[in-house]
């Protein structure tokens, strides 16, 4: 629902094996190809967090595979040689969450769950590349959430949550706590995260400073290693107030804290330029926090500059390309692009063709490691050398997809209110029949600060393989066409996107390829909200799947962990403003539940802290009371979507089956 979670694939593949894989795919393509199923998707390998060494010769990347027998996702830490394209797993079958090169490129530090013992919380490890076994540095009871190397490679700073101040009282069941901005799922009062420094050789960690505020993620050293730029939750602000963050400079030795100048009320995730002259960080656009911008400042944090005004996209900073230029990833139309933004704001688009770029890392000379997904291909690892015409592919984990027929994708653009031109992705069935109109399923993205792009979507392809067109609309509120487009839904967060989706559907129907009598609608989170909204305002739908939907804005605003969302997108407490109360009610699908005639499957987690589970109960019982066919399935887990392989696949299987039953 909101931008809080900041957004995995490979193993040993030599150049010869890559050639053989390509030959195998070419041979398979010549034969009649089968269509994709959910069972086939189990073979998908995911890649994330590529990090290239300073000299540009090697890349570490996290490669994940789903283990259905053990119901977990196992991650390998893989080292890829850029020149030979050979890959080897440094750490196998672990649950690695992050990895970083030491500044001298001799050691890799990573956070993972220990393989042995009773401790299953993520801990910090180091692995020398000249030989030896991984060394576990930390034994934090609640685990390590972030870390960074000191510039001299002789120490690391990490973030961990200490025991609660009243830990002994809690052990004796004196564990009641006062609620302020907590989510409805909270079981204890929040404890501020702290900073610790430790040697890569091991030993006892040293706590840095002693404050009443919490580290909110994102930290970088000053070039001399004496200062640490840290993102913190402002003093007296609750961690669930995600717009209450700022960057401060911490003296590593004394713990003294110095705030740096601000461009907006919230800022975070600082990074340092290779030459140490600058820091960059992101901040929420003062005109609308749904769009994140990039800033560049001097090494002491002074003289901040708004860098991405000209780009006008919701950005994710990937790093410095060279000097004071930044690499930015952002949704643009129906593609996720990689940009170079110079210190004066000038924007250059990297020539990556039609590839969707998920993440990137840069060496000193500007060589980039990319995880990207071209159309109809799952993500792989690429290297992009300065002045090259295109990225070069390094891995082939998902070449198995070449044996399957996939549905062709195209961009659809239409006109909406306020003079905008929303877009979306239309995926055709893999084996279309000329002159035959087929069913259509709307697959609506969440967010709303997100977008559907032409990058490979396994679930969408499985749905298309059923013989359906799949339409993924980017309604107003999506983050792919600039701030004005993203914030034009305020405060009408459901009705305005609802009109856009209906207009987009009309544009698809004009193509003459869809059976207009057989249309379904579905989505999760914001997509679930829009599904619940549409079935309460239009009776054309043959089936609907509404997952983790914000069906009631009044209850959502009180119980969610994202306490800044409704004030930013609709308004503050409706209980003190009758006009706002009317908007909260009119934009809530629950208000129109009695109108729903569409057979609907409702899905939710039992402990959804983002979109509170009771909202699904409300909608289910009201639709059921209206006599409409409805089923409510709940997963006994905490979270906004089941994270384990078995349950996440079950969500998709039920989704597909429900639509297939009625479409």
XYZ file of C-alpha atoms in Angstrom:
663
model
C 0.000 0.000 0.000
C 2.751 2.507 0.814
C 6.391 3.089 0.124
C 7.960 1.549 3.206
C 9.525 -1.620 2.047
C 12.453 -0.864 -0.063
C 11.417 -3.454 -3.436
C 16.918 -12.530 -6.194
C 18.782 -14.874 -8.883
C 22.124 -17.322 -9.597
C 24.830 -20.099 -9.386
C 27.984 -21.455 -11.054
C 27.799 -20.915 -14.813
C 30.912 -20.931 -16.993
C 31.050 -19.413 -20.467
C 30.780 -22.836 -22.115
C 27.646 -23.689 -20.153
C 26.142 -20.367 -21.219
C 26.718 -21.253 -24.875
C 25.173 -24.686 -24.359
C 22.166 -23.131 -22.623
C 21.546 -20.767 -25.530
C 21.797 -23.662 -27.992
C 19.326 -25.692 -25.963
C 16.844 -22.820 -25.871
C 17.150 -22.293 -29.629
C 16.459 -25.974 -30.216
C 13.433 -25.915 -27.935
C 12.079 -22.807 -29.662
C 11.926 -24.692 -32.976
C 9.526 -27.255 -31.511
C 5.905 -26.586 -30.503
C 6.149 -24.901 -27.137
C 3.934 -25.476 -24.126
C 2.429 -22.720 -22.021
C 3.519 -21.712 -18.546
C 1.923 -22.989 -15.330
C 2.381 -22.110 -11.675
C 4.271 -25.356 -11.179
C 6.723 -24.293 -13.884
C 7.335 -21.019 -12.044
C 8.870 -22.976 -9.182
C 12.055 -23.133 -11.280
C 12.375 -19.342 -11.391
C 15.641 -18.061 -9.916
C 15.668 -14.539 -8.499
C 18.609 -12.121 -8.280
C 18.996 -8.983 -6.211
C 21.492 -6.527 -4.775
C 24.337 -6.799 -7.278
C 27.476 -5.074 -5.977
C 30.516 -4.600 -8.174
C 34.021 -4.349 -6.756
C 35.759 -0.972 -6.864
C 38.026 -2.117 -9.715
C 35.052 -3.395 -11.749
C 36.422 -6.932 -12.085
C 34.037 -8.905 -9.847
C 30.405 -8.792 -8.797
C 28.663 -10.291 -5.804
C 24.954 -10.935 -6.167
C 22.283 -12.654 -4.085
C 20.725 -15.616 -5.887
C 17.527 -17.088 -4.461
C 15.609 -20.290 -5.105
C 12.373 -21.414 -3.481
C 12.486 -24.702 -1.602
C 8.936 -26.021 -1.421
C 9.827 -29.108 0.611
C 11.200 -26.957 3.435
C 8.910 -24.007 2.622
C 11.677 -21.430 2.557
C 13.672 -19.346 0.119
C 17.361 -20.263 0.143
C 19.837 -17.654 -1.009
C 23.346 -18.146 -2.347
C 25.975 -15.427 -2.183
C 27.528 -15.667 -5.650
C 30.766 -14.172 -6.991
C 30.878 -13.504 -10.746
C 34.094 -12.767 -12.634
C 33.284 -10.072 -15.202
C 35.942 -11.034 -17.765
C 35.364 -14.812 -17.836
C 31.685 -14.708 -16.751
C 32.435 -17.626 -14.432
C 30.382 -17.733 -11.242
C 30.890 -19.532 -7.958
C 28.836 -19.653 -4.803
C 30.702 -18.224 -1.815
C 27.890 -19.157 0.551
C 25.304 -21.791 -0.377
C 21.742 -22.381 0.740
C 21.800 -19.644 3.348
C 19.253 -16.932 3.981
C 21.471 -14.021 2.989
C 19.795 -10.626 3.205
C 22.566 -8.193 2.227
C 26.241 -8.230 1.213
C 28.895 -5.533 0.726
C 32.531 -5.426 -0.439
C 35.078 -4.028 1.963
C 36.620 -0.810 0.583
C 39.903 -2.659 -0.091
C 37.954 -5.371 -2.028
C 39.552 -8.166 0.025
C 36.571 -9.183 2.138
C 32.820 -9.493 1.789
C 30.542 -8.870 4.746
C 26.985 -10.124 4.700
C 23.905 -10.519 6.874
C 22.322 -13.980 7.046
C 20.583 -16.354 9.394
C 23.134 -18.704 11.002
C 22.978 -22.233 9.600
C 23.614 -23.947 12.921
C 22.468 -23.435 16.481
C 19.199 -22.123 17.836
C 19.795 -18.539 16.711
C 17.639 -17.843 13.647
C 17.845 -14.051 13.711
C 20.009 -12.488 10.960
C 23.615 -11.866 12.022
C 26.678 -10.189 10.506
C 29.391 -12.354 8.904
C 32.667 -11.642 7.098
C 34.264 -13.818 4.418
C 37.886 -13.189 3.283
C 38.271 -13.817 -0.450
C 41.819 -15.162 -0.062
C 40.467 -18.284 1.670
C 38.889 -19.326 4.928
C 35.430 -19.916 6.354
C 32.850 -17.221 7.132
C 33.274 -15.644 10.567
C 30.144 -14.738 12.508
C 30.733 -11.340 14.105
C 27.480 -10.697 15.944
C 25.090 -12.531 18.221
C 22.359 -9.930 18.539
C 19.201 -11.341 20.086
C 16.931 -9.522 17.633
C 19.348 -9.657 14.733
C 21.175 -7.146 12.538
C 19.131 -5.003 10.139
C 21.809 -2.967 8.315
C 25.572 -2.424 8.197
C 28.383 -0.544 6.464
C 32.185 -0.800 6.231
C 34.416 1.944 7.587
C 36.479 3.505 4.737
C 39.741 1.940 6.002
C 38.166 -1.585 6.012
C 39.211 -2.002 9.658
C 35.731 -1.842 11.197
C 32.049 -2.195 10.420
C 29.086 -0.329 11.842
C 25.794 -2.162 12.120
C 22.229 -1.508 13.250
C 20.512 -3.729 15.822
C 17.615 -3.565 18.250
C 18.626 -4.011 21.904
C 16.464 -5.601 24.555
C 13.595 -3.509 25.851
C 14.464 -1.360 28.877
C 11.839 -3.291 30.856
C 12.964 -6.740 29.605
C 12.977 -8.249 33.112
C 9.493 -6.968 33.821
C 8.300 -8.443 30.516
C 9.730 -11.833 31.535
C 7.561 -11.623 34.641
C 4.500 -10.888 32.474
C 4.403 -7.197 33.348
C 4.178 -6.578 29.622
C 1.272 -4.187 29.080
C 2.226 -1.222 26.911
C 0.686 2.060 25.863
C -0.478 2.417 22.257
C 0.287 5.598 20.337
C 0.927 5.134 16.605
C 1.266 1.352 16.722
C -0.287 -1.008 14.189
C -3.142 -3.197 15.355
C -0.797 -6.222 15.286
C 1.730 -4.751 17.764
C 2.645 -7.051 20.661
C 5.075 -4.729 22.443
C 6.164 -1.132 22.553
C 8.766 -0.223 19.915
C 12.407 -0.237 21.025
C 14.766 2.177 19.214
C 17.413 0.613 16.946
C 21.031 1.407 17.905
C 24.421 1.701 16.224
C 27.370 -0.559 17.041
C 30.931 -0.775 15.732
C 32.868 -4.051 15.505
C 36.191 -5.271 14.103
C 36.116 -7.648 11.095
C 38.403 -9.876 13.176
C 35.634 -10.302 15.754
C 35.422 -9.342 19.386
C 32.914 -7.349 21.407
C 30.955 -4.613 19.640
C 31.118 -1.008 20.832
C 27.892 0.949 21.039
C 28.019 4.338 19.328
C 26.197 7.088 21.203
C 23.247 6.935 23.556
C 20.084 8.592 22.257
C 16.304 8.420 22.574
C 15.787 8.155 18.827
C 15.870 5.188 16.465
C 18.044 4.507 13.432
C 15.691 4.307 10.458
C 18.047 2.640 7.969
C 20.501 4.163 5.548
C 23.969 5.148 6.752
C 27.315 6.118 5.258
C 30.712 7.191 6.598
C 32.425 10.459 5.918
C 35.609 10.012 3.869
C 37.864 10.243 6.956
C 35.848 7.643 8.877
C 35.267 9.999 11.792
C 31.679 10.875 10.994
C 28.711 8.718 10.149
C 25.678 10.024 8.269
C 22.624 8.241 9.654
C 18.929 8.260 8.841
C 17.030 8.591 12.075
C 13.430 8.788 13.140
C 13.084 12.256 14.555
C 13.112 12.489 18.373
C 9.682 11.809 19.883
C 8.373 10.425 16.590
C 7.029 6.876 16.379
C 8.816 4.530 13.922
C 5.477 4.095 12.111
C 5.595 7.772 11.172
C 7.552 7.082 8.008
C 7.610 10.759 6.997
C 9.361 11.707 10.245
C 12.920 10.864 9.226
C 16.014 13.021 8.815
C 19.763 12.662 8.272
C 22.204 13.561 11.031
C 25.997 13.400 11.250
C 27.207 11.293 14.188
C 30.715 11.640 15.559
C 31.784 7.986 15.719
C 34.056 8.511 18.728
C 31.941 10.796 20.931
C 28.439 10.104 19.634
C 27.785 13.828 19.158
C 24.894 14.444 16.744
C 24.672 17.261 14.182
C 21.554 17.611 11.986
C 22.220 18.504 8.346
C 20.202 21.012 6.276
C 16.916 19.685 4.937
C 15.106 20.045 1.633
C 11.898 18.558 3.022
C 10.390 17.139 6.185
C 11.711 13.657 5.445
C 15.013 12.429 4.061
C 17.178 9.340 4.268
C 19.504 6.667 2.847
C 22.696 8.733 2.429
C 25.583 7.470 0.259
C 29.096 8.885 -0.180
C 30.784 9.592 -3.515
C 33.938 7.561 -4.274
C 36.142 10.652 -3.969
C 34.558 11.587 -0.632
C 33.562 15.078 -1.773
C 29.793 14.581 -1.755
C 26.927 12.726 -0.179
C 23.654 11.981 -1.916
C 20.367 11.073 -0.289
C 16.683 10.868 -1.050
C 13.890 13.041 0.273
C 10.135 13.304 -0.114
C 9.032 15.987 -2.552
C 7.560 18.809 -0.426
C 4.576 18.959 -2.796
C 3.777 15.284 -2.300
C 5.586 12.552 -0.386
C 4.417 9.948 -2.907
C 7.369 11.025 -5.062
C 10.903 10.479 -3.767
C 13.612 12.799 -5.091
C 17.415 12.812 -4.948
C 19.632 15.453 -3.340
C 23.373 16.124 -3.586
C 25.284 17.861 -0.772
C 28.865 18.583 0.196
C 30.719 15.973 2.226
C 29.751 17.698 5.494
C 26.068 17.697 4.528
C 25.887 21.401 3.693
C 24.705 23.047 0.470
C 22.019 20.483 -0.439
C 20.731 20.588 -4.024
C 17.461 19.244 -5.430
C 18.899 17.049 -8.166
C 15.960 15.317 -9.845
C 13.537 18.202 -10.398
C 14.050 17.906 -14.156
C 13.628 14.123 -14.170
C 10.306 14.317 -12.296
C 10.005 10.660 -11.391
C 9.773 8.622 -8.178
C 13.453 7.706 -7.870
C 15.602 5.037 -6.303
C 19.256 6.068 -5.933
C 21.612 3.278 -7.039
C 24.941 4.972 -6.393
C 27.486 7.381 -7.836
C 28.503 6.625 -11.412
C 31.618 8.819 -11.239
C 32.492 12.127 -9.603
C 29.262 13.797 -8.548
C 26.874 12.091 -11.012
C 24.199 9.748 -9.667
C 22.651 6.607 -11.087
C 18.887 6.579 -10.669
C 16.302 3.885 -11.331
C 12.704 4.999 -11.870
C 9.484 3.908 -13.541
C 8.870 5.810 -16.770
C 5.771 4.884 -18.731
C 5.785 1.098 -18.996
C 9.529 0.674 -18.473
C 11.794 0.842 -15.427
C 14.753 2.859 -16.679
C 18.298 3.595 -15.537
C 19.348 7.247 -15.607
C 22.517 9.233 -15.042
C 21.798 12.539 -13.311
C 24.644 15.073 -13.323
C 25.282 17.582 -10.539
C 23.432 20.264 -12.513
C 20.359 18.041 -12.888
C 21.009 17.091 -16.504
C 19.530 13.665 -17.242
C 20.936 10.958 -19.523
C 19.178 7.645 -20.099
C 21.399 4.577 -20.184
C 21.086 2.644 -23.464
C 19.688 -0.568 -22.002
C 17.065 -1.012 -24.725
C 13.753 -2.396 -23.490
C 15.231 -3.909 -20.331
C 13.525 -3.245 -17.016
C 16.354 -2.404 -14.584
C 15.705 -3.573 -11.027
C 18.984 -2.483 -9.404
C 22.517 -1.371 -10.262
C 25.971 -0.916 -8.734
C 28.950 1.045 -10.065
C 32.734 0.656 -9.976
C 35.148 3.602 -9.830
C 35.464 3.757 -13.636
C 31.689 3.763 -14.167
C 31.324 0.080 -15.028
C 27.885 -1.047 -13.875
C 26.477 -4.334 -12.634
C 22.762 -4.576 -13.388
C 19.939 -6.913 -12.530
C 17.475 -6.504 -15.362
C 14.564 -8.106 -17.145
C 14.052 -7.665 -20.902
C 10.515 -8.306 -22.183
C 9.521 -11.987 -21.916
C 12.696 -12.848 -19.981
C 13.155 -13.270 -16.258
C 15.838 -11.147 -14.604
C 19.537 -11.932 -15.025
C 22.842 -10.265 -14.152
C 24.407 -7.913 -16.724
C 27.533 -5.777 -16.937
C 27.535 -2.400 -18.648
C 30.925 -0.952 -19.527
C 31.408 2.801 -20.043
C 30.652 3.847 -23.629
C 29.277 0.402 -24.487
C 26.291 0.236 -26.819
C 24.351 -2.149 -24.576
C 24.702 -4.276 -21.426
C 26.357 -7.703 -21.692
C 24.604 -10.633 -20.083
C 26.600 -12.578 -17.482
C 24.195 -15.237 -16.213
C 21.662 -17.711 -17.599
C 19.724 -18.973 -14.586
C 16.325 -18.591 -16.220
C 17.047 -19.812 -19.742
C 14.596 -22.641 -19.087
C 11.815 -20.132 -19.878
C 12.872 -20.267 -23.543
C 11.125 -23.631 -23.841
C 7.726 -22.015 -23.200
C 5.430 -19.933 -25.365
C 4.832 -16.580 -23.685
C 2.201 -13.977 -24.387
C 3.334 -10.905 -26.300
C 3.206 -7.606 -24.428
C 2.277 -4.152 -25.664
C 1.746 -0.707 -24.177
C -1.755 0.777 -24.191
C -2.203 4.556 -23.782
C -5.478 6.408 -23.312
C -6.769 9.817 -22.255
C -8.078 10.447 -18.750
C -9.432 13.394 -16.830
C -7.217 16.432 -16.112
C -5.512 16.015 -19.501
C -3.334 13.054 -18.536
C -2.560 10.027 -20.672
C -2.333 6.951 -18.448
C -0.853 3.786 -19.830
C -0.806 0.091 -19.117
C 0.491 -3.260 -20.269
C -1.643 -5.665 -22.297
C -0.476 -9.281 -22.468
C -1.935 -11.502 -25.168
C -2.536 -15.255 -24.881
C 0.545 -17.194 -26.064
C -1.403 -18.909 -28.868
C -3.958 -16.354 -30.114
C -6.506 -17.455 -32.698
C -7.197 -15.019 -35.503
C -10.656 -13.497 -35.354
C -11.554 -15.118 -32.011
C -12.380 -12.813 -29.121
C -11.247 -14.128 -25.746
C -11.777 -13.236 -22.049
C -9.869 -10.464 -20.320
C -8.570 -10.222 -16.745
C -7.551 -6.935 -15.147
C -4.476 -7.379 -12.929
C -4.179 -4.112 -10.980
C -0.894 -3.160 -9.310
C -0.535 -2.066 -5.687
C 1.061 1.028 -4.261
C -0.357 3.302 -5.541
C 3.229 4.558 -5.961
C 4.201 1.777 -8.317
C 3.592 0.863 -11.958
C 3.178 -2.138 -14.232
C 5.953 -2.376 -16.799
C 7.036 -4.571 -19.709
C 9.471 -6.503 -17.519
C 8.768 -10.215 -17.118
C 5.822 -11.074 -14.834
C 5.533 -14.811 -14.243
C 2.047 -14.743 -12.727
C 0.662 -12.530 -15.500
C 2.095 -14.942 -18.070
C 0.489 -17.907 -16.303
C -2.877 -16.129 -16.444
C -2.388 -15.321 -20.130
C -1.565 -18.981 -20.714
C -5.165 -19.756 -19.726
C -6.172 -18.142 -23.027
C -6.966 -14.747 -21.509
C -5.788 -11.260 -22.288
C -4.265 -9.721 -19.147
C -4.490 -5.936 -18.744
C -2.334 -4.156 -16.151
C -3.450 -0.493 -15.979
C -1.319 2.334 -14.591
C -4.027 4.566 -13.189
C -3.570 8.102 -11.850
C -1.638 7.767 -8.605
C 0.940 5.472 -10.247
C 4.539 6.695 -10.119
C 5.482 6.424 -13.812
C 4.429 9.822 -15.211
C 5.585 12.417 -12.685
C 4.415 14.081 -9.501
C 1.320 15.792 -10.911
C 0.064 12.444 -12.194
C 0.873 10.726 -8.888
C -0.850 13.254 -6.625
C -3.920 14.100 -8.704
C -5.880 11.413 -6.833
C -5.685 13.350 -3.557
C -8.132 13.089 -1.792
C -10.131 10.897 -4.193
C -7.891 7.857 -3.888
C -10.401 5.322 -5.224
C -12.844 7.176 -7.461
C -10.241 8.900 -9.669
C -8.182 5.732 -10.315
C -11.453 3.873 -10.813
C -12.377 6.142 -13.717
C -8.921 5.729 -15.219
C -9.142 1.946 -15.091
C -12.583 1.980 -16.720
C -11.268 4.309 -19.449
C -8.257 2.061 -19.978
C -10.542 -0.945 -20.296
C -12.576 0.924 -22.897
C -9.378 1.544 -24.889
C -8.583 -2.180 -24.802
C -12.110 -3.124 -25.889
C -11.764 -0.857 -28.941
C -9.020 -3.187 -30.201
C -11.719 -5.732 -30.979
C -9.873 -8.725 -29.532
C -11.689 -9.143 -26.205
C -14.984 -10.845 -25.439
C -16.675 -7.953 -23.625
C -19.070 -10.346 -21.886
C -16.216 -12.191 -20.114
C -14.118 -9.734 -18.099
C -12.666 -10.258 -14.627
C -10.909 -7.902 -12.228
C -8.281 -8.574 -9.560
C -5.471 -7.084 -7.494
C -3.625 -6.997 -4.155
C -3.264 -4.102 -1.688
C -4.056 -0.939 -3.679
C -4.979 -3.336 -6.482
C -7.330 -5.045 -4.031
C -8.797 -1.670 -3.090
C -9.474 -0.904 -6.741
C -10.983 -4.344 -7.276
C -13.366 -3.880 -4.338
C -14.189 -0.387 -5.610
C -14.875 -1.460 -9.195
C -17.175 -4.347 -8.307
C -19.231 -1.921 -6.191
C -19.619 0.500 -9.102
C -19.855 -1.712 -12.205
C -21.715 -4.998 -12.642
C -20.013 -6.134 -15.860
C -17.384 -8.252 -14.081
C -17.742 -12.024 -14.250
C -15.334 -12.659 -11.366
C -13.138 -10.758 -8.917
C -10.201 -11.447 -6.594
C -9.664 -8.801 -3.912
C -6.468 -9.288 -1.899
C -5.500 -7.247 1.183
C -7.855 -4.457 0.141
C -8.363 -1.128 1.902
C -12.131 -1.545 2.051
C -12.669 1.005 4.831
C -10.495 4.126 5.042
C -11.750 5.053 8.494
C -10.628 1.796 10.092
C -7.479 1.688 7.973
C -6.279 5.077 9.210
C -6.612 3.958 12.838
C -5.067 0.470 12.641
C -2.358 0.456 9.939
C 1.352 0.715 10.661
C 1.648 3.358 7.914
C 0.376 6.239 9.977
C 1.340 8.959 7.487
C -0.504 7.430 4.540
C -4.082 8.635 4.964
C -3.075 12.148 6.117
C -1.017 12.492 2.921
C -3.428 10.861 0.465
C -6.857 11.791 1.893
C -6.631 13.904 5.041
C -6.253 13.800 8.800
C -8.673 12.289 11.296
C -12.199 12.224 9.822
C -13.669 12.249 13.320
C -12.906 15.954 13.763
C -14.033 17.097 10.304
C -17.473 16.237 8.883
C -16.395 17.082 5.326
C -13.418 14.720 5.599
C -15.639 12.028 7.099
C -17.823 12.211 4.002
C -14.771 11.756 1.743
C -13.422 8.848 3.820
C -16.784 7.130 3.518
C -17.373 7.902 -0.147
C -13.901 6.576 -1.116
C -14.355 3.338 0.883
C -15.522 0.244 -1.052
C -17.326 -0.911 2.101
C -19.874 1.864 1.551
C -20.970 0.151 -1.669
C -20.700 -3.507 -0.582
C -24.465 -4.072 -0.901
C -24.191 -3.265 -4.634
C -21.673 -6.027 -5.340
C -23.050 -8.689 -7.697
C -19.710 -10.119 -8.866
C -18.605 -13.533 -7.519
C -15.659 -12.471 -5.353
C -12.716 -14.201 -3.703
C -11.300 -12.246 -0.751
C -7.757 -13.016 0.436
C -5.765 -11.729 3.417
C -3.116 -12.594 5.982
C -4.310 -13.095 9.560
C -1.817 -10.505 10.817
C -1.625 -7.910 8.061
C -0.126 -4.842 9.731
C -0.205 -2.714 6.552
C -3.812 -3.264 5.464
C -5.498 -4.494 8.658
C -7.189 -7.877 8.321
C -10.497 -6.744 9.915
C -11.146 -4.689 6.771
C -11.452 -7.945 4.803
C -13.857 -9.353 7.405
C -16.064 -6.273 7.104
C -16.263 -6.476 3.327
C -16.787 -10.245 3.283
C -19.746 -10.236 5.645
C -21.450 -7.301 3.925
C -21.079 -8.807 0.438
C -22.243 -12.154 1.791
C -25.302 -10.499 3.366
C -26.222 -9.155 -0.078
C -26.485 -12.741 -1.345
C -23.535 -12.492 -3.733
C -21.259 -15.549 -4.169
C -18.206 -14.742 -2.044
C -15.398 -16.703 -0.437
C -12.927 -15.450 2.170
C -9.589 -17.262 2.566
C -7.090 -16.213 5.201
C -3.462 -17.241 5.727
C -2.277 -17.705 9.337
C 0.834 -15.546 9.004
C 2.011 -12.053 9.917
C 2.643 -9.701 7.007
C 1.097 -7.944 4.034
C 1.508 -10.961 1.723
C 2.582 -14.546 2.488
C 6.369 -14.592 2.121
C 6.917 -18.340 2.119
C 6.881 -20.336 -1.152
C 4.002 -22.686 -0.298
C 1.515 -20.029 0.779
C 2.503 -17.485 -1.867
C 1.926 -20.110 -4.563
C -1.388 -21.033 -2.952
C -2.493 -17.399 -3.253
C -1.820 -17.482 -6.996
C -3.383 -20.912 -7.435
C -6.628 -19.881 -5.736
C -6.582 -16.598 -7.670
C -6.267 -18.376 -11.016
C -8.839 -21.040 -10.137
C -11.469 -18.542 -8.974
C -11.208 -16.455 -12.125
C -11.205 -19.616 -14.261
C -14.375 -20.867 -12.571
C -16.408 -17.866 -13.675
C -14.594 -16.438 -16.696
